[in-house]
Amino acid sequence: MAGITIESITKSFAGVTAVDNVSLTIEDGEFMVLLGPSGCGKTTLLRLIAGFDLPDSGRIAIGDRDVTDSPPGRRDIAMVFQSYALFPHLRVSDNIAFGLRMHHVGKDEVTSRVREAAELMGIEALLNRYPTQLSGGQRQRVAVARALVMRPSVILMDEPLSNLDALLRLQMRAELKHLLQDIKTTTVYVTHDQVEALSMGDRTAVMRDGAVLQCASPMEVYDRPGDIFVATFIGNPPMNIVRAVARDSVVKVEGVEVALPEASNLPAGTEVSIGIRAENIEVHTEALDGALPATVAVIEPLGSHLLLTLAVGAESIKASVRTDFAVKRGDPLWLELRQGSVRLLGSANQSGPSD
Ligand code: ATP
């Protein structure tokens, strides 16, 4: 096993900067997720770690080896592709054995390692089949077994679950997490699915326009997003972003004072944006000191809870309430922003992911 050190890596393709001066340290045995919208540079960063592309500048080390200019075969990595990339003319057992044979591993050892990897992935019964005779989930397992069998220092996964249907995806997500926790191999996992990122990774690096905006534990990224983009890209619904005006250690939202958990040091009168998660809003049916008066605009029953869209002056805020909360469109409500969960997210004119 080995950690990965990425130092000031930049990569451009014909004038497009795909990865822009990224530095990232991935610990030995860590599960790091690269998360971001399409085109943000996740796959390019993964390919640079793998050695399929070489950076224009910067340095990559795996363990204490500088691999910046090494070919993929010399990096002690294994990659799982979105398309699985199985050889259609080879049986499952030969697909899994392929890399070992390329490395001239002895026949008996190949047999025992293929069996071991197949057992780990629960595909022993499929070893004699061809890829076309497998379901999507089974192909995905073979692709992972083919990576594991190499016992690499680092496993790189590029959207490995995105070809599966929703239910299988959910199941494989938990299975993969369990497996990778057990084998404790350093893993870098690319996805644009924030649920996958939150549920699987030890840490998540959120990317946009080739840069890493924030790298932290899933709970930290969810609860304390570094900026408006991260706040609105992560979480369903996205964090509510509300315009406010700073005044000492409080902000004023639609004329109501809201306390910030930390002193802002902003000059009084500065326009800011604050973030609050839907589940951190206490909804009251009667007026309450310090609560924001709101009107119910939309009610969405989501099975486990109701998601309310509320008009607060010119702002639109989403709050979740229990399914037995009696409410109808047009009702007046009062919103109490839970102490300690309001986040200051910078100036009011910063843009979100849709801009
Ligand atoms: P997706 O989720 O859609 O796969 P991504 O975040 O993985 O997106 P990349 O594939 O890394 O993004 O692409 C980042 C940027 O670099 C994009 O603008 C893309 O068009 C560009 N790019 C990537 N590879 C190449 C290439 N080989 N030639 C030209 N441009 C490229």
Short mmCIF file of C-alpha atoms and ligand atoms in Angstrom, two decimals:
data_model
loop_
_atom_site.label_atom_id
_atom_site.label_comp_id
_atom_site.label_asym_id
_atom_site.label_seq_id
_atom_site.Cartn_x
_atom_site.Cartn_y
_atom_site.Cartn_z
CA MET A 1 0.00 0.00 0.00
CA ALA A 2 1.00 3.60 -0.51
CA GLY A 3 -0.33 7.10 -0.32
CA ILE A 4 -0.42 9.50 -3.27
CA THR A 5 1.09 12.98 -3.34
CA ILE A 6 -0.07 15.33 -6.08
CA GLU A 7 1.82 18.62 -6.24
CA SER A 8 0.73 21.57 -8.40
CA ILE A 9 -0.44 19.40 -11.31
CA THR A 10 -1.65 21.18 -14.45
CA LYS A 11 -2.87 19.56 -17.69
CA SER A 12 -4.29 21.30 -20.77
CA PHE A 13 -5.70 19.91 -24.01
CA ALA A 14 -5.63 22.27 -26.99
CA GLY A 15 -6.19 25.39 -24.94
CA VAL A 16 -8.60 23.80 -22.42
CA THR A 17 -7.14 23.60 -18.90
CA ALA A 18 -8.60 20.31 -17.68
CA VAL A 19 -6.64 20.22 -14.40
CA ASP A 20 -5.51 23.53 -13.00
CA ASN A 21 -2.68 23.56 -10.44
CA VAL A 22 -4.12 20.80 -8.23
CA SER A 23 -2.35 19.70 -5.07
CA LEU A 24 -3.78 16.81 -3.07
CA THR A 25 -2.42 14.32 -0.58
CA ILE A 26 -4.17 10.96 -0.37
CA GLU A 27 -3.20 8.94 2.68
CA ASP A 28 -2.07 5.34 2.65
CA GLY A 29 -5.22 3.15 2.66
CA GLU A 30 -7.55 6.11 2.23
CA PHE A 31 -10.70 6.09 0.05
CA MET A 32 -10.67 9.45 -1.75
CA VAL A 33 -13.59 10.48 -3.94
CA LEU A 34 -13.16 13.04 -6.72
CA LEU A 35 -16.56 14.67 -7.15
CA GLY A 36 -17.73 17.36 -9.52
CA PRO A 37 -19.94 18.16 -12.49
CA SER A 38 -19.26 16.92 -16.01
CA GLY A 39 -16.10 18.44 -17.49
CA CYS A 40 -14.57 19.58 -14.17
CA GLY A 41 -11.43 17.49 -14.70
CA LYS A 42 -12.04 14.44 -12.47
CA THR A 43 -11.22 11.82 -15.10
CA THR A 44 -8.19 13.77 -16.32
CA LEU A 45 -6.82 13.89 -12.77
CA LEU A 46 -7.40 10.14 -12.40
CA ARG A 47 -5.68 9.46 -15.74
CA LEU A 48 -2.73 11.58 -14.64
CA ILE A 49 -2.42 9.49 -11.46
CA ALA A 50 -2.65 6.34 -13.60
CA GLY A 51 -0.07 7.58 -16.10
CA PHE A 52 -2.40 7.41 -19.14
CA ASP A 53 -1.77 11.14 -19.53
CA LEU A 54 1.32 13.10 -18.49
CA PRO A 55 1.02 16.51 -16.76
CA ASP A 56 2.27 19.74 -18.33
CA SER A 57 3.73 20.66 -14.96
CA GLY A 58 3.76 19.43 -11.38
CA ARG A 59 4.71 16.20 -9.67
CA ILE A 60 3.00 12.93 -8.67
CA ALA A 61 4.41 10.44 -6.16
CA ILE A 62 3.00 7.07 -5.14
CA GLY A 63 4.45 6.15 -1.76
CA ASP A 64 7.95 7.61 -1.86
CA ARG A 65 8.40 6.97 -5.61
CA ASP A 66 8.18 9.91 -7.99
CA VAL A 67 6.06 8.51 -10.84
CA THR A 68 5.45 11.78 -12.72
CA ASP A 69 7.00 10.42 -15.93
CA SER A 70 6.52 6.67 -15.34
CA PRO A 71 4.34 4.60 -17.69
CA PRO A 72 1.15 3.08 -16.15
CA GLY A 73 2.73 -0.38 -15.89
CA ARG A 74 5.44 0.95 -13.57
CA ARG A 75 3.09 2.70 -11.11
CA ASP A 76 1.70 -0.32 -9.22
CA ILE A 77 -1.85 0.82 -9.86
CA ALA A 78 -4.97 -0.93 -11.17
CA MET A 79 -7.83 0.88 -12.84
CA VAL A 80 -11.55 0.05 -13.02
CA PHE A 81 -13.20 1.80 -15.96
CA GLN A 82 -16.79 2.99 -16.33
CA SER A 83 -17.20 0.68 -19.33
CA TYR A 84 -15.57 -2.24 -17.38
CA ALA A 85 -13.32 -2.76 -20.45
CA LEU A 86 -13.50 -6.57 -20.28
CA PHE A 87 -12.09 -8.60 -23.18
CA PRO A 88 -15.18 -10.07 -24.87
CA HIS A 89 -13.30 -13.07 -26.34
CA LEU A 90 -11.90 -14.16 -22.97
CA ARG A 91 -13.70 -16.09 -20.25
CA VAL A 92 -14.13 -14.37 -16.87
CA SER A 93 -11.21 -16.36 -15.39
CA ASP A 94 -8.90 -15.28 -18.25
CA ASN A 95 -10.07 -11.69 -17.98
CA ILE A 96 -9.15 -11.68 -14.29
CA ALA A 97 -5.86 -13.51 -14.95
CA PHE A 98 -4.82 -11.24 -17.85
CA GLY A 99 -2.68 -8.76 -15.89
CA LEU A 100 -0.96 -11.50 -13.88
CA ARG A 101 -0.02 -13.36 -17.09
CA MET A 102 1.33 -10.12 -18.59
CA HIS A 103 3.56 -9.92 -15.52
CA HIS A 104 4.67 -13.58 -16.07
CA VAL A 105 3.25 -14.77 -12.74
CA GLY A 106 3.50 -18.60 -12.38
CA LYS A 107 0.52 -20.75 -13.44
CA ASP A 108 -0.35 -22.10 -9.96
CA GLU A 109 -0.18 -18.66 -8.42
CA VAL A 110 -2.40 -17.25 -11.19
CA THR A 111 -4.98 -19.96 -10.50
CA SER A 112 -5.01 -19.38 -6.75
CA ARG A 113 -5.09 -15.57 -7.00
CA VAL A 114 -7.89 -15.62 -9.58
CA ARG A 115 -9.90 -17.91 -7.29
CA GLU A 116 -9.21 -15.68 -4.28
CA ALA A 117 -10.30 -12.50 -6.14
CA ALA A 118 -13.39 -14.27 -7.51
CA GLU A 119 -14.34 -15.44 -4.01
CA LEU A 120 -13.92 -11.92 -2.65
CA MET A 121 -16.31 -10.61 -5.31
CA GLY A 122 -18.71 -13.59 -5.06
CA ILE A 123 -18.29 -14.59 -8.72
CA GLU A 124 -16.70 -18.08 -8.42
CA ALA A 125 -19.65 -19.59 -10.31
CA LEU A 126 -19.10 -17.27 -13.29
CA LEU A 127 -15.44 -18.02 -14.03
CA ASN A 128 -16.17 -20.04 -17.20
CA ARG A 129 -18.58 -17.55 -18.74
CA TYR A 130 -17.86 -14.90 -21.34
CA PRO A 131 -18.59 -11.20 -20.56
CA THR A 132 -21.62 -11.19 -22.90
CA GLN A 133 -23.18 -13.88 -20.68
CA LEU A 134 -23.07 -11.59 -17.60
CA SER A 135 -25.40 -8.93 -16.20
CA GLY A 136 -24.12 -5.36 -15.69
CA GLY A 137 -23.58 -5.95 -11.97
CA GLN A 138 -21.67 -9.19 -12.65
CA ARG A 139 -19.44 -7.45 -15.23
CA GLN A 140 -18.75 -4.74 -12.72
CA ARG A 141 -17.67 -7.38 -10.18
CA VAL A 142 -15.34 -8.99 -12.73
CA ALA A 143 -13.77 -5.60 -13.47
CA VAL A 144 -13.13 -5.05 -9.76
CA ALA A 145 -11.77 -8.61 -9.34
CA ARG A 146 -9.40 -7.97 -12.27
CA ALA A 147 -8.06 -4.91 -10.42
CA LEU A 148 -7.85 -6.61 -7.00
CA VAL A 149 -6.02 -9.66 -8.31
CA MET A 150 -2.99 -7.47 -9.09
CA ARG A 151 -2.74 -6.53 -5.38
CA PRO A 152 -1.86 -2.98 -6.44
CA SER A 153 -0.73 -0.19 -4.11
CA VAL A 154 -3.49 1.98 -5.53
CA ILE A 155 -6.89 1.28 -7.11
CA LEU A 156 -8.32 3.94 -9.42
CA MET A 157 -12.03 3.79 -10.25
CA ASP A 158 -13.73 5.92 -12.89
CA GLU A 159 -17.51 6.02 -12.32
CA PRO A 160 -17.61 2.21 -11.89
CA LEU A 161 -21.32 2.12 -10.96
CA SER A 162 -22.76 4.52 -13.50
CA ASN A 163 -23.82 1.81 -15.98
CA LEU A 164 -25.96 0.01 -13.40
CA ASP A 165 -29.66 0.53 -12.75
CA ALA A 166 -30.65 2.49 -9.63
CA LEU A 167 -31.32 -0.48 -7.34
CA LEU A 168 -28.19 -2.42 -8.29
CA ARG A 169 -26.19 0.75 -7.95
CA LEU A 170 -27.39 1.14 -4.38
CA GLN A 171 -26.48 -2.46 -3.57
CA MET A 172 -23.07 -2.33 -5.27
CA ARG A 173 -22.27 0.97 -3.56
CA ALA A 174 -22.53 -0.67 -0.13
CA GLU A 175 -20.72 -3.83 -1.33
CA LEU A 176 -17.82 -1.91 -2.83
CA LYS A 177 -17.45 0.24 0.25
CA HIS A 178 -17.42 -2.83 2.48
CA LEU A 179 -14.86 -4.59 0.29
CA LEU A 180 -12.53 -1.61 -0.03
CA GLN A 181 -12.69 -1.01 3.73
CA ASP A 182 -11.66 -4.64 4.27
CA ILE A 183 -8.71 -4.64 1.88
CA LYS A 184 -7.56 -1.13 2.92
CA THR A 185 -5.98 -0.36 -0.44
CA THR A 186 -5.53 3.32 -1.29
CA THR A 187 -8.44 4.11 -3.63
CA VAL A 188 -9.27 7.11 -5.80
CA TYR A 189 -12.87 7.01 -6.99
CA VAL A 190 -14.32 9.39 -9.58
CA THR A 191 -18.02 10.18 -9.58
CA HIS A 192 -20.43 12.99 -10.38
CA ASP A 193 -22.95 11.44 -7.97
CA GLN A 194 -22.87 13.30 -4.68
CA VAL A 195 -24.68 10.51 -2.81
CA GLU A 196 -21.94 8.08 -3.82
CA ALA A 197 -19.30 10.58 -2.74
CA LEU A 198 -20.92 11.24 0.64
CA SER A 199 -21.64 7.61 1.43
CA MET A 200 -18.43 5.94 0.24
CA GLY A 201 -15.41 8.16 0.72
CA ASP A 202 -13.19 8.79 3.73
CA ARG A 203 -12.70 12.20 2.13
CA THR A 204 -14.22 13.95 -0.86
CA ALA A 205 -12.40 16.39 -3.12
CA VAL A 206 -14.99 18.64 -4.78
CA MET A 207 -13.78 19.88 -8.19
CA ARG A 208 -14.88 22.65 -10.51
CA ASP A 209 -13.18 24.02 -13.64
CA GLY A 210 -10.08 21.90 -13.11
CA ALA A 211 -9.53 22.99 -9.50
CA VAL A 212 -10.17 21.32 -6.15
CA LEU A 213 -12.46 23.68 -4.22
CA GLN A 214 -12.64 21.72 -0.98
CA CYS A 215 -11.24 18.43 0.27
CA ALA A 216 -12.64 17.13 3.54
CA SER A 217 -14.67 14.34 5.15
CA PRO A 218 -18.16 13.88 3.64
CA MET A 219 -19.83 15.31 6.75
CA GLU A 220 -17.53 18.35 6.75
CA VAL A 221 -18.20 19.03 3.06
CA TYR A 222 -21.94 18.64 3.64
CA ASP A 223 -22.14 20.58 6.87
CA ARG A 224 -19.44 23.21 6.35
CA PRO A 225 -19.14 23.78 2.61
CA GLY A 226 -16.29 26.11 1.73
CA ASP A 227 -18.28 28.13 -0.78
CA ILE A 228 -21.63 28.49 -2.52
CA PHE A 229 -20.75 26.08 -5.30
CA VAL A 230 -19.97 23.23 -2.87
CA ALA A 231 -23.02 24.13 -0.74
CA THR A 232 -25.38 23.83 -3.69
CA PHE A 233 -23.67 20.91 -5.48
CA ILE A 234 -23.79 18.65 -2.41
CA GLY A 235 -27.01 17.56 -0.76
CA ASN A 236 -30.53 16.98 -1.97
CA PRO A 237 -32.09 19.48 -1.76
CA PRO A 238 -29.07 21.76 -2.12
CA MET A 239 -28.26 24.02 0.82
CA ASN A 240 -30.54 27.07 0.95
CA ILE A 241 -28.58 30.19 0.03
CA VAL A 242 -30.11 33.36 1.41
CA ARG A 243 -28.98 36.96 1.01
CA ALA A 244 -28.32 38.78 4.25
CA VAL A 245 -26.66 41.90 5.61
CA ALA A 246 -23.88 41.61 8.21
CA ARG A 247 -24.17 43.46 11.51
CA ASP A 248 -21.69 42.60 14.30
CA SER A 249 -21.92 38.84 14.94
CA VAL A 250 -25.40 38.59 13.45
CA VAL A 251 -26.83 38.91 9.97
CA LYS A 252 -30.17 40.36 9.04
CA VAL A 253 -32.36 38.25 6.74
CA GLU A 254 -35.47 39.99 5.49
CA GLY A 255 -35.24 42.31 8.51
CA VAL A 256 -34.90 39.49 11.09
CA GLU A 257 -31.62 39.07 13.03
CA VAL A 258 -30.00 35.63 12.71
CA ALA A 259 -27.01 34.70 14.90
CA LEU A 260 -23.89 33.30 13.23
CA PRO A 261 -22.03 30.48 15.01
CA GLU A 262 -18.72 32.31 14.51
CA ALA A 263 -17.92 36.01 14.54
CA SER A 264 -17.79 37.28 10.96
CA ASN A 265 -15.58 40.38 11.41
CA LEU A 266 -17.43 41.88 8.44
CA PRO A 267 -18.06 45.63 8.40
CA ALA A 268 -21.70 46.39 9.28
CA GLY A 269 -23.81 46.64 6.17
CA THR A 270 -21.79 44.12 4.08
CA GLU A 271 -24.05 42.06 1.83
CA VAL A 272 -23.37 38.35 2.36
CA SER A 273 -24.87 34.97 1.55
CA ILE A 274 -25.70 32.53 4.30
CA GLY A 275 -26.36 28.81 3.88
CA ILE A 276 -28.76 26.63 5.85
CA ARG A 277 -29.77 23.01 5.23
CA ALA A 278 -33.48 22.18 4.91
CA GLU A 279 -33.30 19.83 7.90
CA ASN A 280 -31.82 22.55 10.11
CA ILE A 281 -34.90 24.75 9.90
CA GLU A 282 -37.46 24.43 12.66
CA VAL A 283 -40.91 25.17 11.23
CA HIS A 284 -43.52 26.76 13.53
CA THR A 285 -47.20 27.45 12.91
CA GLU A 286 -47.21 30.47 15.20
CA ALA A 287 -45.11 33.64 15.32
CA LEU A 288 -41.90 33.31 17.33
CA ASP A 289 -39.25 35.89 18.25
CA GLY A 290 -36.31 35.70 15.83
CA ALA A 291 -38.14 33.44 13.37
CA LEU A 292 -38.56 34.36 9.69
CA PRO A 293 -42.17 34.81 8.54
CA ALA A 294 -42.82 32.60 5.51
CA THR A 295 -45.60 31.48 3.21
CA VAL A 296 -45.96 27.93 1.90
CA ALA A 297 -45.46 27.87 -1.89
CA VAL A 298 -44.99 24.16 -2.69
CA ILE A 299 -45.49 20.94 -0.68
CA GLU A 300 -43.66 17.82 -1.91
CA PRO A 301 -44.37 14.53 -0.09
CA LEU A 302 -41.14 12.49 -0.31
CA GLY A 303 -42.15 9.37 1.62
CA SER A 304 -39.99 9.85 4.72
CA HIS A 305 -40.75 13.59 5.03
CA LEU A 306 -42.43 16.56 3.40
CA LEU A 307 -40.26 19.05 1.55
CA LEU A 308 -41.71 22.55 1.77
CA THR A 309 -40.75 25.42 -0.52
CA LEU A 310 -41.39 28.63 1.37
CA ALA A 311 -41.44 32.25 0.28
CA VAL A 312 -39.60 34.48 2.74
CA GLY A 313 -39.85 37.99 1.31
CA ALA A 314 -37.99 37.78 -2.00
CA GLU A 315 -36.19 34.58 -0.96
CA SER A 316 -37.21 30.98 -1.56
CA ILE A 317 -36.25 28.54 1.20
CA LYS A 318 -36.72 24.76 1.41
CA ALA A 319 -37.42 23.10 4.75
CA SER A 320 -38.23 19.50 5.62
CA VAL A 321 -40.95 18.55 8.08
CA ARG A 322 -42.53 15.30 9.25
CA THR A 323 -45.19 13.76 7.04
CA ASP A 324 -47.85 14.37 9.72
CA PHE A 325 -47.22 18.14 9.69
CA ALA A 326 -50.61 19.61 8.69
CA VAL A 327 -49.98 22.26 6.08
CA LYS A 328 -51.45 23.58 2.86
CA ARG A 329 -50.35 25.97 0.13
CA GLY A 330 -50.56 29.63 1.19
CA ASP A 331 -50.32 28.90 4.95
CA PRO A 332 -48.22 31.33 7.01
CA LEU A 333 -45.33 29.67 8.88
CA TRP A 334 -42.35 30.89 10.94
CA LEU A 335 -38.88 29.55 10.32
CA GLU A 336 -36.35 29.21 13.12
CA LEU A 337 -32.83 28.64 11.78
CA ARG A 338 -31.27 26.08 14.15
CA GLN A 339 -28.52 27.58 16.33
CA GLY A 340 -25.05 26.75 15.09
CA SER A 341 -26.09 25.51 11.66
CA VAL A 342 -26.10 28.80 9.73
CA ARG A 343 -23.01 29.08 7.48
CA LEU A 344 -21.52 32.27 6.16
CA LEU A 345 -20.72 31.65 2.48
CA GLY A 346 -19.20 34.87 1.26
CA SER A 347 -20.46 37.77 -0.73
CA ALA A 348 -23.97 37.73 -2.12
CA ASN A 349 -22.94 37.87 -5.76
CA GLN A 350 -20.93 34.59 -5.76
CA SER A 351 -22.33 32.11 -8.28
CA GLY A 352 -23.80 28.64 -7.82
CA PRO A 353 -23.26 25.53 -10.02
CA SER A 354 -25.83 26.47 -12.64
CA ASP A 355 -24.04 29.67 -13.58
P1 ATP B 1 -17.21 13.71 -17.05
O1 ATP B 1 -17.88 13.53 -15.72
O2 ATP B 1 -18.15 14.26 -18.10
O3 ATP B 1 -16.43 12.53 -17.50
P2 ATP B 1 -14.80 15.01 -16.05
O4 ATP B 1 -14.98 15.84 -14.83
O5 ATP B 1 -14.23 13.66 -15.83
O6 ATP B 1 -16.16 14.94 -16.86
P3 ATP B 1 -12.65 15.41 -17.90
O7 ATP B 1 -13.00 14.23 -18.74
O8 ATP B 1 -11.46 15.29 -17.04
O9 ATP B 1 -13.90 15.87 -17.02
O10 ATP B 1 -12.49 16.68 -18.86
C1 ATP B 1 -12.08 17.96 -18.38
C2 ATP B 1 -12.00 18.92 -19.55
O11 ATP B 1 -10.92 18.55 -20.41
C3 ATP B 1 -13.24 18.93 -20.44
O12 ATP B 1 -13.44 20.25 -20.89
C4 ATP B 1 -12.87 18.01 -21.58
O13 ATP B 1 -13.57 18.36 -22.75
C5 ATP B 1 -11.37 18.26 -21.72
N1 ATP B 1 -10.66 17.07 -22.19
C6 ATP B 1 -10.48 15.92 -21.51
N2 ATP B 1 -9.75 15.03 -22.23
C7 ATP B 1 -9.46 15.64 -23.40
C8 ATP B 1 -8.74 15.26 -24.60
N3 ATP B 1 -8.15 14.07 -24.69
N4 ATP B 1 -8.67 16.17 -25.60
C9 ATP B 1 -9.24 17.39 -25.52
N5 ATP B 1 -9.94 17.80 -24.41
C10 ATP B 1 -10.05 16.96 -23.38
#
